[in-house]
Coordinates of N, CA, C and O in Angstrom, one line a residue:
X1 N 0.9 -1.2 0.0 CA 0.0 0.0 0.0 C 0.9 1.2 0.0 O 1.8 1.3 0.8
X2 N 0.6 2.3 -1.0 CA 1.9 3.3 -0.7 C 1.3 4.2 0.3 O 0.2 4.1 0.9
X3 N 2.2 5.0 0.3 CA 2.1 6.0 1.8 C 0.9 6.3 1.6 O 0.0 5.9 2.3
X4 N 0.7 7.2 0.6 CA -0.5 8.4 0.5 C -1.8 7.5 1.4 O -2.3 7.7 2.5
X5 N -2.1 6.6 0.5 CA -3.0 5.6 1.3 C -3.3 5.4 2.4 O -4.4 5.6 3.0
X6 N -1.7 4.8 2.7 CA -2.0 4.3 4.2 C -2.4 5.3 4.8 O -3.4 5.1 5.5
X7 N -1.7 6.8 4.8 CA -1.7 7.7 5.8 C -3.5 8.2 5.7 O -4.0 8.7 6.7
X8 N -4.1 8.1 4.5 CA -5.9 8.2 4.1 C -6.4 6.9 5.2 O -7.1 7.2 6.1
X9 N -6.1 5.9 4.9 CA -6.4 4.8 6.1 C -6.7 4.5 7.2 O -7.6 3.8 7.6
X10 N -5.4 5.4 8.2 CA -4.9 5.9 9.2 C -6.0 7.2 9.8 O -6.8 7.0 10.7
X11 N -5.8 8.2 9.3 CA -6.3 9.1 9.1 C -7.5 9.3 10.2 O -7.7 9.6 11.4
X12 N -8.4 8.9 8.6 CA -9.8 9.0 8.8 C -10.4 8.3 9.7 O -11.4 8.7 10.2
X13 N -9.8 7.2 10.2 CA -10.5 6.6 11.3 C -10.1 7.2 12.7 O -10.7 7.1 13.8
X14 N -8.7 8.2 12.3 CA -8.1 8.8 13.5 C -9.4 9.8 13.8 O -9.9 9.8 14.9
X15 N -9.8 10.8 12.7 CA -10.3 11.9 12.8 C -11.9 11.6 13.0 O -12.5 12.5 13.4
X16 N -12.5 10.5 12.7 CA -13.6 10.0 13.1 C -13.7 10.1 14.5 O -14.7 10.6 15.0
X17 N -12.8 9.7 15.1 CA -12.4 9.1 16.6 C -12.5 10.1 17.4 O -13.2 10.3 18.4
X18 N -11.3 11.3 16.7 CA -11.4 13.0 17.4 C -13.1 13.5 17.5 O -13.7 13.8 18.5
X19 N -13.8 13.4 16.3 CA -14.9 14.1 16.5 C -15.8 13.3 17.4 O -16.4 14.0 18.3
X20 N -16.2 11.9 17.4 CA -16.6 11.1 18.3 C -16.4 11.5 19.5 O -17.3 11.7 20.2
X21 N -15.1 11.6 19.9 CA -14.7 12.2 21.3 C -15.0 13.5 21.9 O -15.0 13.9 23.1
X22 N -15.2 14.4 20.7 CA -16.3 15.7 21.1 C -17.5 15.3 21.6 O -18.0 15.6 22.7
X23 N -18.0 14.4 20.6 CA -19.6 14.5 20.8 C -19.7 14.1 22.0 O -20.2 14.9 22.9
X24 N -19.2 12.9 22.2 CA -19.0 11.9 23.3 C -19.0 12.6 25.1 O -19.5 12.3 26.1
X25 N -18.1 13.8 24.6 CA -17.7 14.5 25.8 C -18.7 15.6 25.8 O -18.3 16.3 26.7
X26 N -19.6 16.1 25.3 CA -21.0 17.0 24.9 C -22.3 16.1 25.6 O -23.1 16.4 26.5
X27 N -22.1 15.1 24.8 CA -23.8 14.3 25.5 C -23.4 14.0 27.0 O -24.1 14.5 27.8
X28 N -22.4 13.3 27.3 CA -21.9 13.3 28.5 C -21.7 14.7 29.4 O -21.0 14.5 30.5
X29 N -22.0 15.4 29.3 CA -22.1 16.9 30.0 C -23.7 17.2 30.1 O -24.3 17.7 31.1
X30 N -24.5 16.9 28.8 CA -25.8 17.1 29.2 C -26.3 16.2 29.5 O -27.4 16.4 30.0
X31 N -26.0 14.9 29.4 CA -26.7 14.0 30.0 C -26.5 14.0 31.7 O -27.4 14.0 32.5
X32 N -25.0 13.9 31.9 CA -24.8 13.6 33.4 C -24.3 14.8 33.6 O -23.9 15.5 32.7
X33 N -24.2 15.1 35.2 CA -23.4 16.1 35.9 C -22.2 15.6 36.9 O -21.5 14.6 36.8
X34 N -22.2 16.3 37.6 CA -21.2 15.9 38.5 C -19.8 15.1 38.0 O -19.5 14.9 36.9
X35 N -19.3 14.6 39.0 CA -17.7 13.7 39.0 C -18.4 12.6 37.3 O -17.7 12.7 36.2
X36 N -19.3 12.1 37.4 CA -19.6 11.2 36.1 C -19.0 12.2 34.8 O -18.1 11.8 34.1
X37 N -19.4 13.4 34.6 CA -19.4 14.1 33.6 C -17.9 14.6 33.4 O -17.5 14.7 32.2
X38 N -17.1 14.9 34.5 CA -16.1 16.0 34.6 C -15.1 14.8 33.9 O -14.3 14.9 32.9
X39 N -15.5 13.4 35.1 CA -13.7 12.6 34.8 C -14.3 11.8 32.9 O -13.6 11.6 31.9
X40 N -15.6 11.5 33.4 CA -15.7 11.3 31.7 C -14.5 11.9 30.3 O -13.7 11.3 29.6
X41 N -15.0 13.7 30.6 CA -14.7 14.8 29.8 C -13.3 14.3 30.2 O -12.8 13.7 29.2
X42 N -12.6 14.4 31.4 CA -11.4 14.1 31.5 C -10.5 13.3 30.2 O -9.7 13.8 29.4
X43 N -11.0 11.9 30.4 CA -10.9 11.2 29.8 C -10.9 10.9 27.8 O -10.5 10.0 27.1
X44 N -11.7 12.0 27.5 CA -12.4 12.0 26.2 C -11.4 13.0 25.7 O -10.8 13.0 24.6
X45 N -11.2 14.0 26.6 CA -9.8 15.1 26.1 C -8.9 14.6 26.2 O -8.0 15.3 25.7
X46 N -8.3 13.4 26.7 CA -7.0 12.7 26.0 C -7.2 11.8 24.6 O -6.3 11.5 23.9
X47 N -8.5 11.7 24.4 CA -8.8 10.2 23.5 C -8.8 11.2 22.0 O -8.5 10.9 20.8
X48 N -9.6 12.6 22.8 CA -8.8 13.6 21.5 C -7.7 13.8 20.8 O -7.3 14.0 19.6
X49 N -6.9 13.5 22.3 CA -5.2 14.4 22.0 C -4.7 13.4 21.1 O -4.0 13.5 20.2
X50 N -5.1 12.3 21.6 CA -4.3 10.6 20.9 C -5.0 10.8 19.2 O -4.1 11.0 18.4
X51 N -6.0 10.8 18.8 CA -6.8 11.2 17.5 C -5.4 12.1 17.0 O -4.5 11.9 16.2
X52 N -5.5 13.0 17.8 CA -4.6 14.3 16.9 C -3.5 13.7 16.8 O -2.9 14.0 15.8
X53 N -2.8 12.8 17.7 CA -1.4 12.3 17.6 C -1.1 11.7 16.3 O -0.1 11.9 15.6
X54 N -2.5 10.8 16.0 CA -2.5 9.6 14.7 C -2.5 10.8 13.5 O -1.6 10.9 12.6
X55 N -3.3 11.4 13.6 CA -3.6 12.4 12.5 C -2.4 13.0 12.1 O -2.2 12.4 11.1
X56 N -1.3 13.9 12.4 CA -0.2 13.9 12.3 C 1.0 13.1 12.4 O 2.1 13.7 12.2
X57 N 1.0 12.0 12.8 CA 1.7 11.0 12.7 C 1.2 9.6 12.3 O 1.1 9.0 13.4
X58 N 0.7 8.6 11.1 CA -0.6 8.5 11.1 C 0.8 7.1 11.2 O 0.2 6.1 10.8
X59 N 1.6 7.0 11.3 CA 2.4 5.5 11.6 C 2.8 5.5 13.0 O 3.8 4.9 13.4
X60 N 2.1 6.3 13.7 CA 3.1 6.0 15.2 C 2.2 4.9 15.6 O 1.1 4.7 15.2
X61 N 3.4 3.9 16.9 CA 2.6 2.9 17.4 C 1.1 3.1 18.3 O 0.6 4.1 17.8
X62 N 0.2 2.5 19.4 CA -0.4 2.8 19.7 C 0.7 3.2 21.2 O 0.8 4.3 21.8
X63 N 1.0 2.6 21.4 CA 1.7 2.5 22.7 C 2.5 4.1 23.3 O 2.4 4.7 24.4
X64 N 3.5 4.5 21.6 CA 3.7 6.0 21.9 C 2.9 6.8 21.9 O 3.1 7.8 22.5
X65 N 1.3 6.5 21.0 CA 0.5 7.7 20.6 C -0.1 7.8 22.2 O -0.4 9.0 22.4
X66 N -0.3 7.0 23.1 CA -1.0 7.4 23.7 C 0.1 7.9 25.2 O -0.4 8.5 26.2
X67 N 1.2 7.7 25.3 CA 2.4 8.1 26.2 C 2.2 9.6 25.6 O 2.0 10.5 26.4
X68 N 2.2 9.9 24.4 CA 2.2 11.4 24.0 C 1.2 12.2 24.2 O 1.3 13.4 24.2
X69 N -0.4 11.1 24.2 CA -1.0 11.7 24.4 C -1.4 12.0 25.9 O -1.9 13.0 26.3
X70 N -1.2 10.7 26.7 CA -1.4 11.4 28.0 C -0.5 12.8 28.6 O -0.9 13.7 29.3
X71 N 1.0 12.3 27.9 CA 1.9 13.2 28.7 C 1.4 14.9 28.2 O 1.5 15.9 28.9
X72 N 0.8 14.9 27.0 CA 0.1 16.0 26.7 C -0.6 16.8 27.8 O -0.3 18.0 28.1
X73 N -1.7 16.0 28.3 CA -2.9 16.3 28.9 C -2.1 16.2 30.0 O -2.1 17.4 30.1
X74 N -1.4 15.8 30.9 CA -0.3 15.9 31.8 C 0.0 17.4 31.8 O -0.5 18.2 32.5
X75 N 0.7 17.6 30.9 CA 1.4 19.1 31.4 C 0.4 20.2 30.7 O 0.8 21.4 30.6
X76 N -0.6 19.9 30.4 CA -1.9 21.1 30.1 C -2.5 21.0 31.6 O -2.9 22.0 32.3
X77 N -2.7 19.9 32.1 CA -3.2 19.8 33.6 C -2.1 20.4 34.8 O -2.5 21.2 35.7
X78 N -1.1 20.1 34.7 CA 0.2 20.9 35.3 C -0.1 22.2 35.5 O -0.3 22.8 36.5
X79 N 0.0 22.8 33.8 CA 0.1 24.1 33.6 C -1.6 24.3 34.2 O -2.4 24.5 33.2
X80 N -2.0 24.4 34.8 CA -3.2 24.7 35.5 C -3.0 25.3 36.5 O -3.7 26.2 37.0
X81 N -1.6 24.4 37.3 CA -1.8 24.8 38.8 C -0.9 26.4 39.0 O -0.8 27.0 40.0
X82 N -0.3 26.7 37.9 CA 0.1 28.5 37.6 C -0.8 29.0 37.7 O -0.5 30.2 37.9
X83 N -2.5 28.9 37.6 CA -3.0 29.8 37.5 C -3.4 31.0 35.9 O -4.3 31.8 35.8
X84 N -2.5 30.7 35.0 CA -2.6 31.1 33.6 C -3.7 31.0 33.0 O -4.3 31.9 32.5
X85 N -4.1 29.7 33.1 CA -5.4 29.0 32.1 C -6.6 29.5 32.4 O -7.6 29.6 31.7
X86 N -6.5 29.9 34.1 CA -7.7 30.0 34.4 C -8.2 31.4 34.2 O -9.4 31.6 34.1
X87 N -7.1 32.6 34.2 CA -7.1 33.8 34.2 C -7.3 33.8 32.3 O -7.7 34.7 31.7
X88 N -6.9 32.7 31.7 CA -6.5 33.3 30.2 C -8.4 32.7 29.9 O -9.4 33.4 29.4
X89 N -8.4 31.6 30.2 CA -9.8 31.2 30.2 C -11.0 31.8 30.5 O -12.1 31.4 30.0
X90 N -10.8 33.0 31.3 CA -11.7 34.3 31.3 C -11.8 35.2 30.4 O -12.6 36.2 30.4
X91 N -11.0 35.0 29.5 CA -11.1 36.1 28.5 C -11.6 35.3 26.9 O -11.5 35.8 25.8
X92 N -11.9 34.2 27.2 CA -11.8 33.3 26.0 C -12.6 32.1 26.2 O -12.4 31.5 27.3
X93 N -13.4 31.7 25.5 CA -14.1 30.1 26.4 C -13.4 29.3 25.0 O -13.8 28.2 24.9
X94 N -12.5 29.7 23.9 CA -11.6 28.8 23.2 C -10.8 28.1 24.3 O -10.8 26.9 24.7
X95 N -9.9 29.2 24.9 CA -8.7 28.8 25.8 C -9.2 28.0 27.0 O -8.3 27.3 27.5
X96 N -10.5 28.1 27.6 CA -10.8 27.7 28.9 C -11.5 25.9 28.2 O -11.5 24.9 28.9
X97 N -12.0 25.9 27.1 CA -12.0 24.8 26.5 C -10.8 23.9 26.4 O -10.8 22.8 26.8
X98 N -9.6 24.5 25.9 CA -8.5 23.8 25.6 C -7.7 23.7 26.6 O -6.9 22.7 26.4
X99 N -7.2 24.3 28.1 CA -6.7 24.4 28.7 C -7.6 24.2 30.3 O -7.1 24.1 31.4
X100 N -8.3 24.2 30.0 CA -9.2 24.1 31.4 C -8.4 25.1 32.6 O -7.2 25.4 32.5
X101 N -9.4 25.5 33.7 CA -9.0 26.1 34.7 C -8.4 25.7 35.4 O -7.3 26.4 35.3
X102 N -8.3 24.9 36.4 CA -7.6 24.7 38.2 C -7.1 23.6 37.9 O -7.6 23.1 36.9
X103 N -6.1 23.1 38.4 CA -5.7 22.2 38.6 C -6.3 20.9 39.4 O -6.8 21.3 40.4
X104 N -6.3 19.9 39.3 CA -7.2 18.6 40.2 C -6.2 17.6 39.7 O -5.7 17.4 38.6
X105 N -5.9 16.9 40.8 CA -4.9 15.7 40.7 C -5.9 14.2 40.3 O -5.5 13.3 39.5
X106 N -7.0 14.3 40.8 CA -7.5 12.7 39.7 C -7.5 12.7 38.6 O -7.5 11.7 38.0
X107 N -7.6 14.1 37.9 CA -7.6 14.2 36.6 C -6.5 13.6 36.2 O -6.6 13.4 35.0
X108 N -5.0 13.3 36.6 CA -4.0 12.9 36.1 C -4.4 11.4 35.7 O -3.9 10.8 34.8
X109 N -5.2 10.9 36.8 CA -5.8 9.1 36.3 C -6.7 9.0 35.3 O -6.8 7.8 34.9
X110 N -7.3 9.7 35.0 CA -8.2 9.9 33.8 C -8.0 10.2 32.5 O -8.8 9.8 31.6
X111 N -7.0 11.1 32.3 CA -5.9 11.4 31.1 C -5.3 9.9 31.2 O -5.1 9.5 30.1
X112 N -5.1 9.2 32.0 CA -4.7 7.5 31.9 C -5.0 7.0 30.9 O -4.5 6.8 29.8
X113 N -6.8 6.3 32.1 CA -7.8 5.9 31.1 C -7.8 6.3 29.7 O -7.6 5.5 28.8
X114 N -8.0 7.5 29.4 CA -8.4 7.8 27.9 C -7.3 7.0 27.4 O -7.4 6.0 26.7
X115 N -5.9 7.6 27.8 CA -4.9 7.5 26.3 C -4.9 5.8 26.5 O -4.5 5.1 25.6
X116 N -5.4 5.2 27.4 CA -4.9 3.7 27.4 C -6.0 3.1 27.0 O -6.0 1.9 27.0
X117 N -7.1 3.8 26.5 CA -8.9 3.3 25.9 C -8.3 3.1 24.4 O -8.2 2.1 23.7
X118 N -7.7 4.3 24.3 CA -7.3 4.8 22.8 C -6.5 4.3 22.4 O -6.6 3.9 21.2
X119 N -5.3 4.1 23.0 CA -4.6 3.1 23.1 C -5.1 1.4 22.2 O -4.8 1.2 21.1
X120 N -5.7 0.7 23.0 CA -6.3 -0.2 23.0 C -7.2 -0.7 22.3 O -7.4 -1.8 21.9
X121 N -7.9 0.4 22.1 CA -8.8 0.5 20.0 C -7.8 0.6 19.1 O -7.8 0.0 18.0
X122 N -6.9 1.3 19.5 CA -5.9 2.0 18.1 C -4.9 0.5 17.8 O -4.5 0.1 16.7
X123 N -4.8 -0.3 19.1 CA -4.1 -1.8 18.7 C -4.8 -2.6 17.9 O -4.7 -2.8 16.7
X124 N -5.7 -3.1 18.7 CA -7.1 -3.5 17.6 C -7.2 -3.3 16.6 O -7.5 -4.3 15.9
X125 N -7.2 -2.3 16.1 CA -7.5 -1.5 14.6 C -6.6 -2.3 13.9 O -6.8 -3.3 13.2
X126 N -5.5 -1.7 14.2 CA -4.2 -2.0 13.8 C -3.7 -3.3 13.1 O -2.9 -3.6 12.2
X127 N -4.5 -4.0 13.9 CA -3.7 -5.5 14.1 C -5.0 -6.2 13.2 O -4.9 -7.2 12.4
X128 N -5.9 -5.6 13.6 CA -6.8 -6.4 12.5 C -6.8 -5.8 11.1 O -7.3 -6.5 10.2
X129 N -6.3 -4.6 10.7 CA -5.9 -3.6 9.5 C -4.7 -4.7 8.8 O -4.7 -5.1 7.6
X130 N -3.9 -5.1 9.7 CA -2.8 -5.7 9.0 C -3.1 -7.1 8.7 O -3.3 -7.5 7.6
X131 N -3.4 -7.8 9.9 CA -4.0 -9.2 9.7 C -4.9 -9.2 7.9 O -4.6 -10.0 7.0
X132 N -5.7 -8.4 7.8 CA -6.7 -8.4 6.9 C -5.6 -8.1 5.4 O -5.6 -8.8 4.4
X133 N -4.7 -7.0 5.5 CA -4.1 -7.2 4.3 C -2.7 -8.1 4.0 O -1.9 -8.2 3.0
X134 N -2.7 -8.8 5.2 CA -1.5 -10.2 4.9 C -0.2 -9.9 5.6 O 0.8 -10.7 5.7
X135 N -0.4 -8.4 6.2 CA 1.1 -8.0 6.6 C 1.4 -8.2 7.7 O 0.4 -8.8 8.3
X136 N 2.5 -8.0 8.5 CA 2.9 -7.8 9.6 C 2.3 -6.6 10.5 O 1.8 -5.5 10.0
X137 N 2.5 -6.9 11.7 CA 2.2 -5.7 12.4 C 3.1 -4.7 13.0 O 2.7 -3.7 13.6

């Protein structure tokens, strides 16, 4: 399969996945509230960041995509506890979207979950993607 392909392949199922994980983290806000909704959302903004990982790297393993994508959501949750996001998030509901306000330490187990959900579809995929065209994985 040449590149262009694969990386169409790769891709689209990446970017399917990102917007799924919008919705996902939307009906999950209006459906539930509280701790259900927040560590949900937690979790669905790493399964984003992993999407975005594939999407610009559409051959990384699952294993890095989602070490990158947690460590992502890691140091955006970090950078919280400065205080920046929260003050920059006042002026912007882009930035208070992407960066969230305060800092919360379970959220660091939750950014887990996600990248290791994502993770774990993105193996799957993978392995039955290759299995099915004869190749290696």
């Amino acid at each position: 399969m040449d590149g262009l392909r694969r990386g169409t392949v790769v891709r689209l199922p990446a970017a399917a996945g990102g917007v799924l994980a919008v919705v996902a983290g939307l009906a999950v806000r209006a459906a539930a509230g509280g701790d259900l909704a927040k560590y949900a959302g937690d979790a669905l903004y790493t399964v984003l960041v992993y999407a975005l990982v594939v999407l610009v790297a559409p051959r990384v393993r699952p294993v890095r995509a989602a070490v990158v994508a947690a460590g992502v959501s890691w140091l955006v949750e970090l950078f919280q506890a400065t205080g920046l996001p929260e003050e920059w998030g006042r002026r912007s509901g882009l930035v208070h979207l992407v960066l969230g306000s305060t800092f919360n330490p379970p959220d660091l187990f939750w950014y887990l979950v996600g990248a290791g959900c994502a993770g774990a579809l993105h193996r799957v995929l993978r392995t039955s993607r290759v299995a099915a065209a004869g190749g290696a994985a």
